[in-house]
Short mmCIF file of C-alpha atoms and ligand atoms in Angstrom, two decimals:
data_model
loop_
_atom_site.label_atom_id
_atom_site.label_comp_id
_atom_site.label_asym_id
_atom_site.label_seq_id
_atom_site.Cartn_x
_atom_site.Cartn_y
_atom_site.Cartn_z
CA UNK A 1 7.93 28.89 -9.52
CA UNK A 2 6.13 32.24 -9.36
CA UNK A 3 2.46 32.12 -8.43
CA UNK A 4 0.24 32.49 -11.49
CA UNK A 5 -1.02 36.05 -11.86
CA UNK A 6 -4.76 36.62 -11.83
CA UNK A 7 -4.40 37.75 -15.44
CA UNK A 8 -3.08 34.38 -16.59
CA UNK A 9 -5.63 32.48 -14.63
CA UNK A 10 -8.55 34.58 -15.94
CA UNK A 11 -7.26 33.98 -19.47
CA UNK A 12 -6.70 30.27 -18.89
CA UNK A 13 -10.10 29.80 -17.35
CA UNK A 14 -11.63 31.71 -20.25
CA UNK A 15 -10.08 29.29 -22.77
CA UNK A 16 -11.23 26.30 -20.75
CA UNK A 17 -14.78 27.54 -20.29
CA UNK A 18 -15.61 29.38 -23.49
CA UNK A 19 -13.08 27.93 -25.95
CA UNK A 20 -10.67 30.11 -27.95
CA UNK A 21 -9.00 33.30 -26.85
CA UNK A 22 -10.54 36.23 -25.00
CA UNK A 23 -10.62 39.40 -27.11
CA UNK A 24 -9.43 41.57 -24.25
CA UNK A 25 -7.99 41.24 -20.77
CA UNK A 26 -8.72 44.27 -18.61
CA UNK A 27 -7.99 45.04 -15.01
CA UNK A 28 -8.82 47.69 -12.41
CA UNK A 29 -6.98 48.32 -9.14
CA UNK A 30 -8.08 48.61 -5.51
CA UNK A 31 -7.09 51.72 -3.62
CA UNK A 32 -5.77 53.05 -0.37
CA UNK A 33 -6.64 56.56 0.74
CA UNK A 34 -3.63 58.47 2.12
CA UNK A 35 -5.71 61.31 3.57
CA UNK A 36 -9.10 63.00 3.09
CA UNK A 37 -11.56 60.68 4.85
CA UNK A 38 -15.33 61.13 4.87
CA UNK A 39 -14.86 64.23 2.76
CA UNK A 40 -15.90 62.89 -0.67
CA UNK A 41 -19.65 62.98 -0.03
CA UNK A 42 -19.19 66.50 1.37
CA UNK A 43 -17.76 67.67 -1.98
CA UNK A 44 -14.34 68.03 -0.40
CA UNK A 45 -10.80 66.78 -1.10
CA UNK A 46 -9.37 63.27 -0.98
CA UNK A 47 -5.93 61.87 -1.80
CA UNK A 48 -6.07 58.15 -2.58
CA UNK A 49 -3.70 56.06 -4.67
CA UNK A 50 -4.51 53.03 -6.80
CA UNK A 51 -2.62 49.98 -5.48
CA UNK A 52 -0.96 46.98 -7.08
CA UNK A 53 -3.88 44.63 -6.45
CA UNK A 54 -6.42 44.19 -9.17
CA UNK A 55 -9.66 42.70 -10.39
CA UNK A 56 -9.03 41.18 -13.82
CA UNK A 57 -11.58 40.26 -16.49
CA UNK A 58 -10.87 38.27 -19.67
CA UNK A 59 -13.72 38.92 -22.11
CA UNK A 60 -15.01 38.35 -25.62
CA UNK A 61 -17.97 40.17 -27.09
CA UNK A 62 -21.19 38.41 -27.97
CA UNK A 63 -23.83 39.92 -30.17
CA UNK A 64 -27.04 38.66 -28.53
CA UNK A 65 -27.06 41.24 -25.72
CA UNK A 66 -26.18 38.72 -22.99
CA UNK A 67 -23.49 39.15 -20.36
CA UNK A 68 -22.14 35.91 -18.88
CA UNK A 69 -19.44 36.14 -16.26
CA UNK A 70 -17.70 33.34 -14.39
CA UNK A 71 -15.97 34.20 -11.10
CA UNK A 72 -12.88 32.09 -10.40
CA UNK A 73 -12.72 33.20 -6.77
CA UNK A 74 -16.37 32.40 -6.05
CA UNK A 75 -16.58 29.47 -8.46
CA UNK A 76 -19.90 30.79 -9.65
CA UNK A 77 -21.44 32.06 -12.86
CA UNK A 78 -23.82 35.00 -13.30
CA UNK A 79 -25.61 36.24 -16.39
CA UNK A 80 -28.21 38.75 -17.51
CA UNK A 81 -29.58 40.41 -20.66
CA UNK A 82 -28.63 44.01 -21.39
CA UNK A 83 -31.53 46.43 -21.33
CA UNK A 84 -33.61 44.00 -19.30
CA UNK A 85 -31.54 44.05 -16.14
CA UNK A 86 -34.62 43.56 -13.97
CA UNK A 87 -34.79 44.49 -10.32
CA UNK A 88 -31.81 45.42 -8.12
CA UNK A 89 -30.34 42.49 -6.21
CA UNK A 90 -27.49 41.74 -3.82
CA UNK A 91 -25.60 38.95 -5.61
CA UNK A 92 -22.06 39.57 -6.87
CA UNK A 93 -23.28 39.75 -10.49
CA UNK A 94 -25.54 42.64 -9.46
CA UNK A 95 -22.49 44.92 -9.40
CA UNK A 96 -22.23 44.34 -13.14
CA UNK A 97 -25.99 44.40 -13.71
CA UNK A 98 -26.28 47.69 -11.78
CA UNK A 99 -23.34 49.16 -13.65
CA UNK A 100 -24.84 48.14 -17.02
CA UNK A 101 -28.08 49.82 -15.97
CA UNK A 102 -26.25 53.05 -14.96
CA UNK A 103 -24.12 53.09 -18.14
CA UNK A 104 -27.22 52.52 -20.28
CA UNK A 105 -29.01 55.29 -18.42
CA UNK A 106 -26.04 57.58 -19.15
CA UNK A 107 -26.54 56.95 -22.87
CA UNK A 108 -23.89 54.30 -23.54
CA UNK A 109 -24.78 51.64 -26.12
CA UNK A 110 -23.49 48.42 -24.56
CA UNK A 111 -22.42 45.17 -26.19
CA UNK A 112 -22.62 41.92 -24.21
CA UNK A 113 -19.71 39.62 -23.47
CA UNK A 114 -18.58 36.27 -22.14
CA UNK A 115 -16.04 36.80 -19.39
CA UNK A 116 -14.03 35.35 -16.55
CA UNK A 117 -13.20 37.45 -13.49
CA UNK A 118 -10.64 36.98 -10.76
CA UNK A 119 -8.98 39.28 -8.29
CA UNK A 120 -6.45 39.74 -5.52
CA UNK A 121 -7.89 42.82 -3.78
CA UNK A 122 -8.77 41.59 -0.27
CA UNK A 123 -12.56 41.60 0.01
CA UNK A 124 -14.20 43.59 2.81
CA UNK A 125 -10.91 45.08 4.05
CA UNK A 126 -11.70 48.63 2.95
CA UNK A 127 -9.40 48.50 -0.11
CA UNK A 128 -12.30 48.98 -2.53
CA UNK A 129 -12.60 45.52 -4.01
CA UNK A 130 -16.14 46.34 -5.17
CA UNK A 131 -15.09 49.57 -6.93
CA UNK A 132 -12.25 47.61 -8.58
CA UNK A 133 -14.76 44.99 -9.75
CA UNK A 134 -17.11 47.66 -11.12
CA UNK A 135 -14.30 49.49 -12.90
CA UNK A 136 -12.95 46.25 -14.39
CA UNK A 137 -16.47 45.53 -15.67
CA UNK A 138 -16.76 49.12 -16.99
CA UNK A 139 -13.39 48.74 -18.75
CA UNK A 140 -14.59 45.47 -20.30
CA UNK A 141 -17.81 47.14 -21.50
CA UNK A 142 -15.82 50.06 -22.96
CA UNK A 143 -13.50 47.66 -24.80
CA UNK A 144 -16.16 45.36 -26.27
CA UNK A 145 -18.66 48.17 -26.96
CA UNK A 146 -16.06 50.53 -28.43
CA UNK A 147 -16.47 53.68 -26.36
CA UNK A 148 -13.68 55.89 -24.98
CA UNK A 149 -12.51 55.56 -21.41
CA UNK A 150 -13.63 58.58 -19.39
CA UNK A 151 -12.71 57.99 -15.72
CA UNK A 152 -15.12 60.60 -14.28
CA UNK A 153 -18.10 59.36 -16.34
CA UNK A 154 -17.35 55.74 -15.44
CA UNK A 155 -16.97 56.59 -11.75
CA UNK A 156 -20.27 58.49 -11.73
CA UNK A 157 -22.02 55.49 -13.28
CA UNK A 158 -20.49 53.12 -10.70
CA UNK A 159 -21.48 55.44 -7.86
CA UNK A 160 -25.05 55.63 -9.18
CA UNK A 161 -25.14 51.86 -9.41
CA UNK A 162 -23.93 51.50 -5.81
CA UNK A 163 -26.33 54.17 -4.51
CA UNK A 164 -29.49 53.36 -6.46
CA UNK A 165 -29.01 49.72 -7.38
CA UNK A 166 -27.01 48.18 -4.53
CA UNK A 167 -28.44 50.54 -1.89
CA UNK A 168 -25.00 51.59 -0.59
CA UNK A 169 -24.74 55.33 -0.07
CA UNK A 170 -20.99 55.65 -0.83
CA UNK A 171 -19.18 58.61 -2.39
CA UNK A 172 -17.23 58.99 -5.64
CA UNK A 173 -13.67 58.43 -4.36
CA UNK A 174 -13.31 54.66 -4.76
CA UNK A 175 -14.47 54.21 -8.37
CA UNK A 176 -12.75 57.43 -9.45
CA UNK A 177 -9.29 56.45 -8.22
CA UNK A 178 -9.72 52.92 -9.60
CA UNK A 179 -10.69 54.44 -12.96
CA UNK A 180 -8.09 57.20 -13.13
CA UNK A 181 -5.08 56.50 -10.88
CA UNK A 182 -1.52 57.20 -12.08
CA UNK A 183 1.58 55.09 -11.45
CA UNK A 184 3.93 56.47 -8.80
CA UNK A 185 1.37 59.05 -7.69
CA UNK A 186 -1.47 59.64 -5.31
CA UNK A 187 -4.29 61.71 -6.81
CA UNK A 188 -5.56 64.89 -5.18
CA UNK A 189 -9.24 64.82 -6.11
CA UNK A 190 -11.68 67.68 -5.82
CA UNK A 191 -14.88 65.73 -5.26
CA UNK A 192 -16.99 68.67 -6.43
CA UNK A 193 -15.44 69.23 -9.87
CA UNK A 194 -13.90 65.71 -10.07
CA UNK A 195 -10.63 67.38 -11.05
CA UNK A 196 -7.72 64.97 -10.40
CA UNK A 197 -4.15 66.18 -9.84
CA UNK A 198 -1.32 63.63 -9.70
CA UNK A 199 0.87 64.16 -6.63
CA UNK A 200 4.21 62.29 -6.53
CA UNK A 201 4.93 60.06 -3.57
CA UNK A 202 7.96 61.31 -1.62
CA UNK A 203 11.15 59.44 -2.50
CA UNK A 204 12.23 56.69 -0.18
CA UNK A 205 8.87 56.18 1.47
CA UNK A 206 6.79 53.04 1.34
CA UNK A 207 3.03 53.03 1.75
CA UNK A 208 2.12 50.07 3.94
CA UNK A 209 -1.42 48.84 4.47
CA UNK A 210 -1.93 47.03 7.77
CA UNK A 211 -5.14 45.03 7.88
CA UNK A 212 -6.46 44.54 11.42
CA UNK A 213 -8.53 41.64 10.00
CA UNK A 214 -11.51 43.03 11.93
CA UNK A 215 -14.36 43.64 9.51
CA UNK A 216 -16.58 46.61 9.18
CA UNK A 217 -19.46 45.91 11.51
CA UNK A 218 -22.26 48.46 11.45
CA UNK A 219 -20.70 50.20 8.53
CA UNK A 220 -23.89 50.65 6.54
CA UNK A 221 -25.97 52.31 9.22
CA UNK A 222 -23.12 54.22 10.88
CA UNK A 223 -21.85 55.47 7.51
CA UNK A 224 -25.32 56.72 6.56
CA UNK A 225 -25.69 58.36 10.00
CA UNK A 226 -22.44 60.26 9.50
CA UNK A 227 -23.56 61.37 6.05
CA UNK A 228 -26.86 62.59 7.47
CA UNK A 229 -25.10 64.50 10.27
CA UNK A 230 -22.82 66.22 7.74
CA UNK A 231 -25.87 67.20 5.69
CA UNK A 232 -27.63 68.52 8.80
CA UNK A 233 -24.55 70.55 9.78
CA UNK A 234 -24.39 72.14 6.32
CA UNK A 235 -28.08 72.94 6.43
CA UNK A 236 -27.76 74.54 9.88
CA UNK A 237 -25.11 76.81 8.33
CA UNK A 238 -27.39 77.72 5.42
CA UNK A 239 -25.35 75.71 2.88
CA UNK A 240 -26.13 72.69 0.75
CA UNK A 241 -22.67 71.18 1.35
CA UNK A 242 -19.96 71.44 4.01
CA UNK A 243 -17.59 72.47 1.22
CA UNK A 244 -19.24 75.91 1.33
CA UNK A 245 -19.06 76.31 5.11
CA UNK A 246 -16.25 78.35 6.70
CA UNK A 247 -14.77 77.66 10.14
CA UNK A 248 -16.34 80.89 11.44
CA UNK A 249 -19.77 79.98 10.08
CA UNK A 250 -19.51 76.54 11.66
CA UNK A 251 -18.60 78.01 15.05
CA UNK A 252 -21.56 80.37 14.79
CA UNK A 253 -23.92 77.45 14.22
CA UNK A 254 -22.48 75.28 17.00
CA UNK A 255 -25.31 75.67 19.54
CA UNK A 256 -28.06 75.28 16.97
CA UNK A 257 -26.73 72.04 15.51
CA UNK A 258 -25.74 70.29 18.73
CA UNK A 259 -22.36 68.96 19.86
CA UNK A 260 -22.10 65.65 17.96
CA UNK A 261 -23.14 67.19 14.63
CA UNK A 262 -20.71 70.05 15.20
CA UNK A 263 -17.83 67.65 15.80
CA UNK A 264 -18.62 65.69 12.61
CA UNK A 265 -18.49 68.92 10.61
CA UNK A 266 -15.33 70.08 12.39
CA UNK A 267 -13.64 66.89 11.22
CA UNK A 268 -14.68 67.48 7.61
CA UNK A 269 -13.49 71.10 7.51
CA UNK A 270 -10.20 70.20 9.20
CA UNK A 271 -9.69 67.16 6.95
CA UNK A 272 -10.14 69.23 3.79
CA UNK A 273 -7.44 71.61 4.99
CA UNK A 274 -5.12 68.75 5.97
CA UNK A 275 -5.57 67.08 2.58
CA UNK A 276 -4.55 70.24 0.71
CA UNK A 277 -1.56 70.70 3.02
CA UNK A 278 -0.63 67.03 2.54
CA UNK A 279 -0.51 67.54 -1.22
CA UNK A 280 1.84 70.49 -0.73
CA UNK A 281 4.01 68.44 1.64
CA UNK A 282 4.23 65.67 -0.95
CA UNK A 283 5.16 68.08 -3.73
CA UNK A 284 7.91 69.40 -1.45
CA UNK A 285 9.05 65.83 -0.72
CA UNK A 286 8.35 66.35 2.99
CA UNK A 287 7.50 62.88 4.28
CA UNK A 288 7.70 63.98 7.93
CA UNK A 289 5.00 66.63 7.46
CA UNK A 290 2.82 64.25 5.47
CA UNK A 291 3.13 61.75 8.32
CA UNK A 292 2.12 64.36 10.91
CA UNK A 293 -0.95 65.30 8.87
CA UNK A 294 -1.89 61.61 8.66
CA UNK A 295 -1.57 61.34 12.45
CA UNK A 296 -3.81 64.38 12.92
CA UNK A 297 -6.32 62.88 10.51
CA UNK A 298 -6.55 59.73 12.62
CA UNK A 299 -7.05 61.72 15.80
CA UNK A 300 -9.87 63.67 14.20
CA UNK A 301 -11.51 60.50 12.81
CA UNK A 302 -11.25 58.91 16.26
CA UNK A 303 -12.38 61.81 18.45
CA UNK A 304 -14.60 64.01 16.27
CA UNK A 305 -15.94 61.72 13.56
CA UNK A 306 -15.92 58.64 15.82
CA UNK A 307 -15.34 55.97 13.19
CA UNK A 308 -12.28 54.29 14.74
CA UNK A 309 -12.28 51.10 16.83
CA UNK A 310 -9.99 49.64 19.49
CA UNK A 311 -8.32 47.44 16.88
CA UNK A 312 -7.72 50.36 14.49
CA UNK A 313 -6.32 52.52 17.31
CA UNK A 314 -4.04 49.66 18.43
CA UNK A 315 -2.80 49.18 14.86
CA UNK A 316 -2.09 52.91 14.51
CA UNK A 317 -0.19 52.97 17.83
CA UNK A 318 1.77 49.84 16.90
CA UNK A 319 2.74 51.28 13.52
CA UNK A 320 3.80 54.61 14.99
CA UNK A 321 6.01 52.92 17.60
CA UNK A 322 7.81 50.90 14.92
CA UNK A 323 11.12 52.07 13.38
CA UNK A 324 10.92 54.27 10.29
CA UNK A 325 7.25 55.27 10.61
CA UNK A 326 6.41 58.85 9.58
CA UNK A 327 2.70 58.55 10.40
CA UNK A 328 -0.31 56.23 10.38
CA UNK A 329 -4.08 56.48 10.25
CA UNK A 330 -7.17 54.43 9.60
CA UNK A 331 -8.08 54.36 5.92
CA UNK A 332 -11.49 54.02 4.28
CA UNK A 333 -14.81 54.22 6.07
CA UNK A 334 -13.53 52.97 9.45
CA UNK A 335 -15.30 50.66 11.95
CA UNK A 336 -12.68 47.98 11.17
CA UNK A 337 -10.50 47.17 8.19
CA UNK A 338 -7.12 48.75 7.52
CA UNK A 339 -4.58 51.32 8.64
CA UNK A 340 -2.23 53.04 6.20
CA UNK A 341 1.30 53.86 7.36
CA UNK A 342 3.99 55.94 5.71
CA UNK A 343 7.34 54.24 6.29
CA UNK A 344 10.97 54.95 5.42
CA UNK A 345 11.62 52.43 2.63
CA UNK A 346 15.06 51.53 3.98
CA UNK A 347 13.64 50.61 7.38
CA UNK A 348 10.71 48.52 6.15
CA UNK A 349 12.37 45.25 7.20
CA UNK A 350 12.43 46.48 10.83
CA UNK A 351 9.06 48.21 10.69
CA UNK A 352 6.92 45.23 9.71
CA UNK A 353 7.85 42.70 12.45
CA UNK A 354 7.75 45.39 15.14
CA UNK A 355 4.31 46.69 14.14
CA UNK A 356 2.94 43.14 13.83
CA UNK A 357 4.31 42.03 17.22
CA UNK A 358 3.04 45.12 19.05
CA UNK A 359 -0.42 44.76 17.52
CA UNK A 360 -0.65 41.07 18.29
CA UNK A 361 0.47 41.66 21.88
CA UNK A 362 -2.23 44.31 22.30
CA UNK A 363 -5.11 42.53 20.59
CA UNK A 364 -4.21 38.84 20.07
CA UNK A 365 -4.97 39.37 16.39
CA UNK A 366 -2.53 38.69 13.55
CA UNK A 367 -2.62 41.51 11.01
CA UNK A 368 -2.10 41.11 7.27
CA UNK A 369 0.55 43.47 5.87
CA UNK A 370 0.57 44.77 2.30
CA UNK A 371 3.35 47.12 1.19
CA UNK A 372 1.73 48.87 -1.80
CA UNK A 373 2.96 50.55 -4.95
CA UNK A 374 0.95 53.31 -6.64
CA UNK A 375 -0.25 52.05 -10.04
CA UNK A 376 -2.27 53.33 -12.97
CA UNK A 377 -6.06 53.09 -13.13
CA UNK A 378 -8.29 50.64 -15.02
CA UNK A 379 -6.67 49.53 -18.28
CA UNK A 380 -6.72 47.05 -21.13
CA UNK A 381 -3.84 44.66 -20.47
CA UNK A 382 -4.04 42.73 -23.71
CA UNK A 383 -6.27 43.13 -26.76
CA UNK A 384 -7.87 46.21 -28.30
C1 LIG B 1 -15.95 54.44 1.86
C2 LIG B 1 -16.77 55.07 0.75
C3 LIG B 1 -16.06 56.29 0.17
C4 LIG B 1 -15.65 57.27 1.26
C5 LIG B 1 -14.92 56.54 2.40
C6 LIG B 1 -14.63 57.43 3.57
O1 LIG B 1 -14.76 53.93 1.34
O2 LIG B 1 -16.99 54.13 -0.28
O3 LIG B 1 -16.90 56.93 -0.77
O4 LIG B 1 -16.75 57.98 1.75
O5 LIG B 1 -15.67 55.41 2.86
O6 LIG B 1 -13.73 58.43 3.23
#
């Protein structure tokens, strides 16, 4: 018997808990970033794809301005009143509270709802389970409140909520791809204009996420340090963002900014160029070139941006030594979490056991492996 999907279970739990049918079932996907790492907050380019793992919410509007949400996975209930969200907090319901605050601040008139949430995006692995949760909540608000779905506006609200409400200084990439992904495509995103171009995945390649199962220690402080260094590098070059800094200008500022700051900026400039070239390679169906660019991205993240770890490096090496691998790199913020590999679809059956065995021999860890399909962004699954 097939395992129940999270959609059915959110719906079933809704009936059990609230009685009657939910008005809508919505879901929003997690993401994996193919290339363009630590570039979003520098107004650069990224190329993530939404993956076939979702956070699902079954919801029905209520007219008293309350939001009540039950989490199947946490077996917990959270609630709050719209417009009186109170102080920021760090509980799971605060993602929804913070989002409601940011949407209200952006001028959206929100209606409350009763809801049940469940998901199958691995939490803490760097596959954007929190952005998926926020975008599922945003999609539920849009459905019950009756406003149009605007991926960029929703992503900006989620980013504001994360930055100002949850105190996490992340960029725009994760909510934007969860809000606006397209099936069968990665999205080339200009993080300055928020323009999104669908880029088809090369035929016959599989995107495989390899989770080291190590979790992102230090990520908050190290992430913020890297952001600050990028800002300092831009400033030393007389610019407000690294997007406006040329290679020549960066070289000229090298002594003034110091070696570590220079290397951070060198990664960002190089990564922007690689991301644009990767989009061209994908449009030309050139999986080999895309793989090489991914390999170069990892090297730069490891040596210049210094966000890799022993486990991530071992996973990358194991993947690259396995049959059918075009390229592999760490994905997401780094400091633990996942590697993304580009693999010949016909050789996947040989790739997976080889990569797993090599990694386990090197680290004594057993990785989780998720072959991923590129799916569409947040959507109403059933209902209006
Ligand atoms: C995390 C952040 C993103 C982005 C990546 C690094 O996933 O949430 O905004 O900065 O790290 O590319």
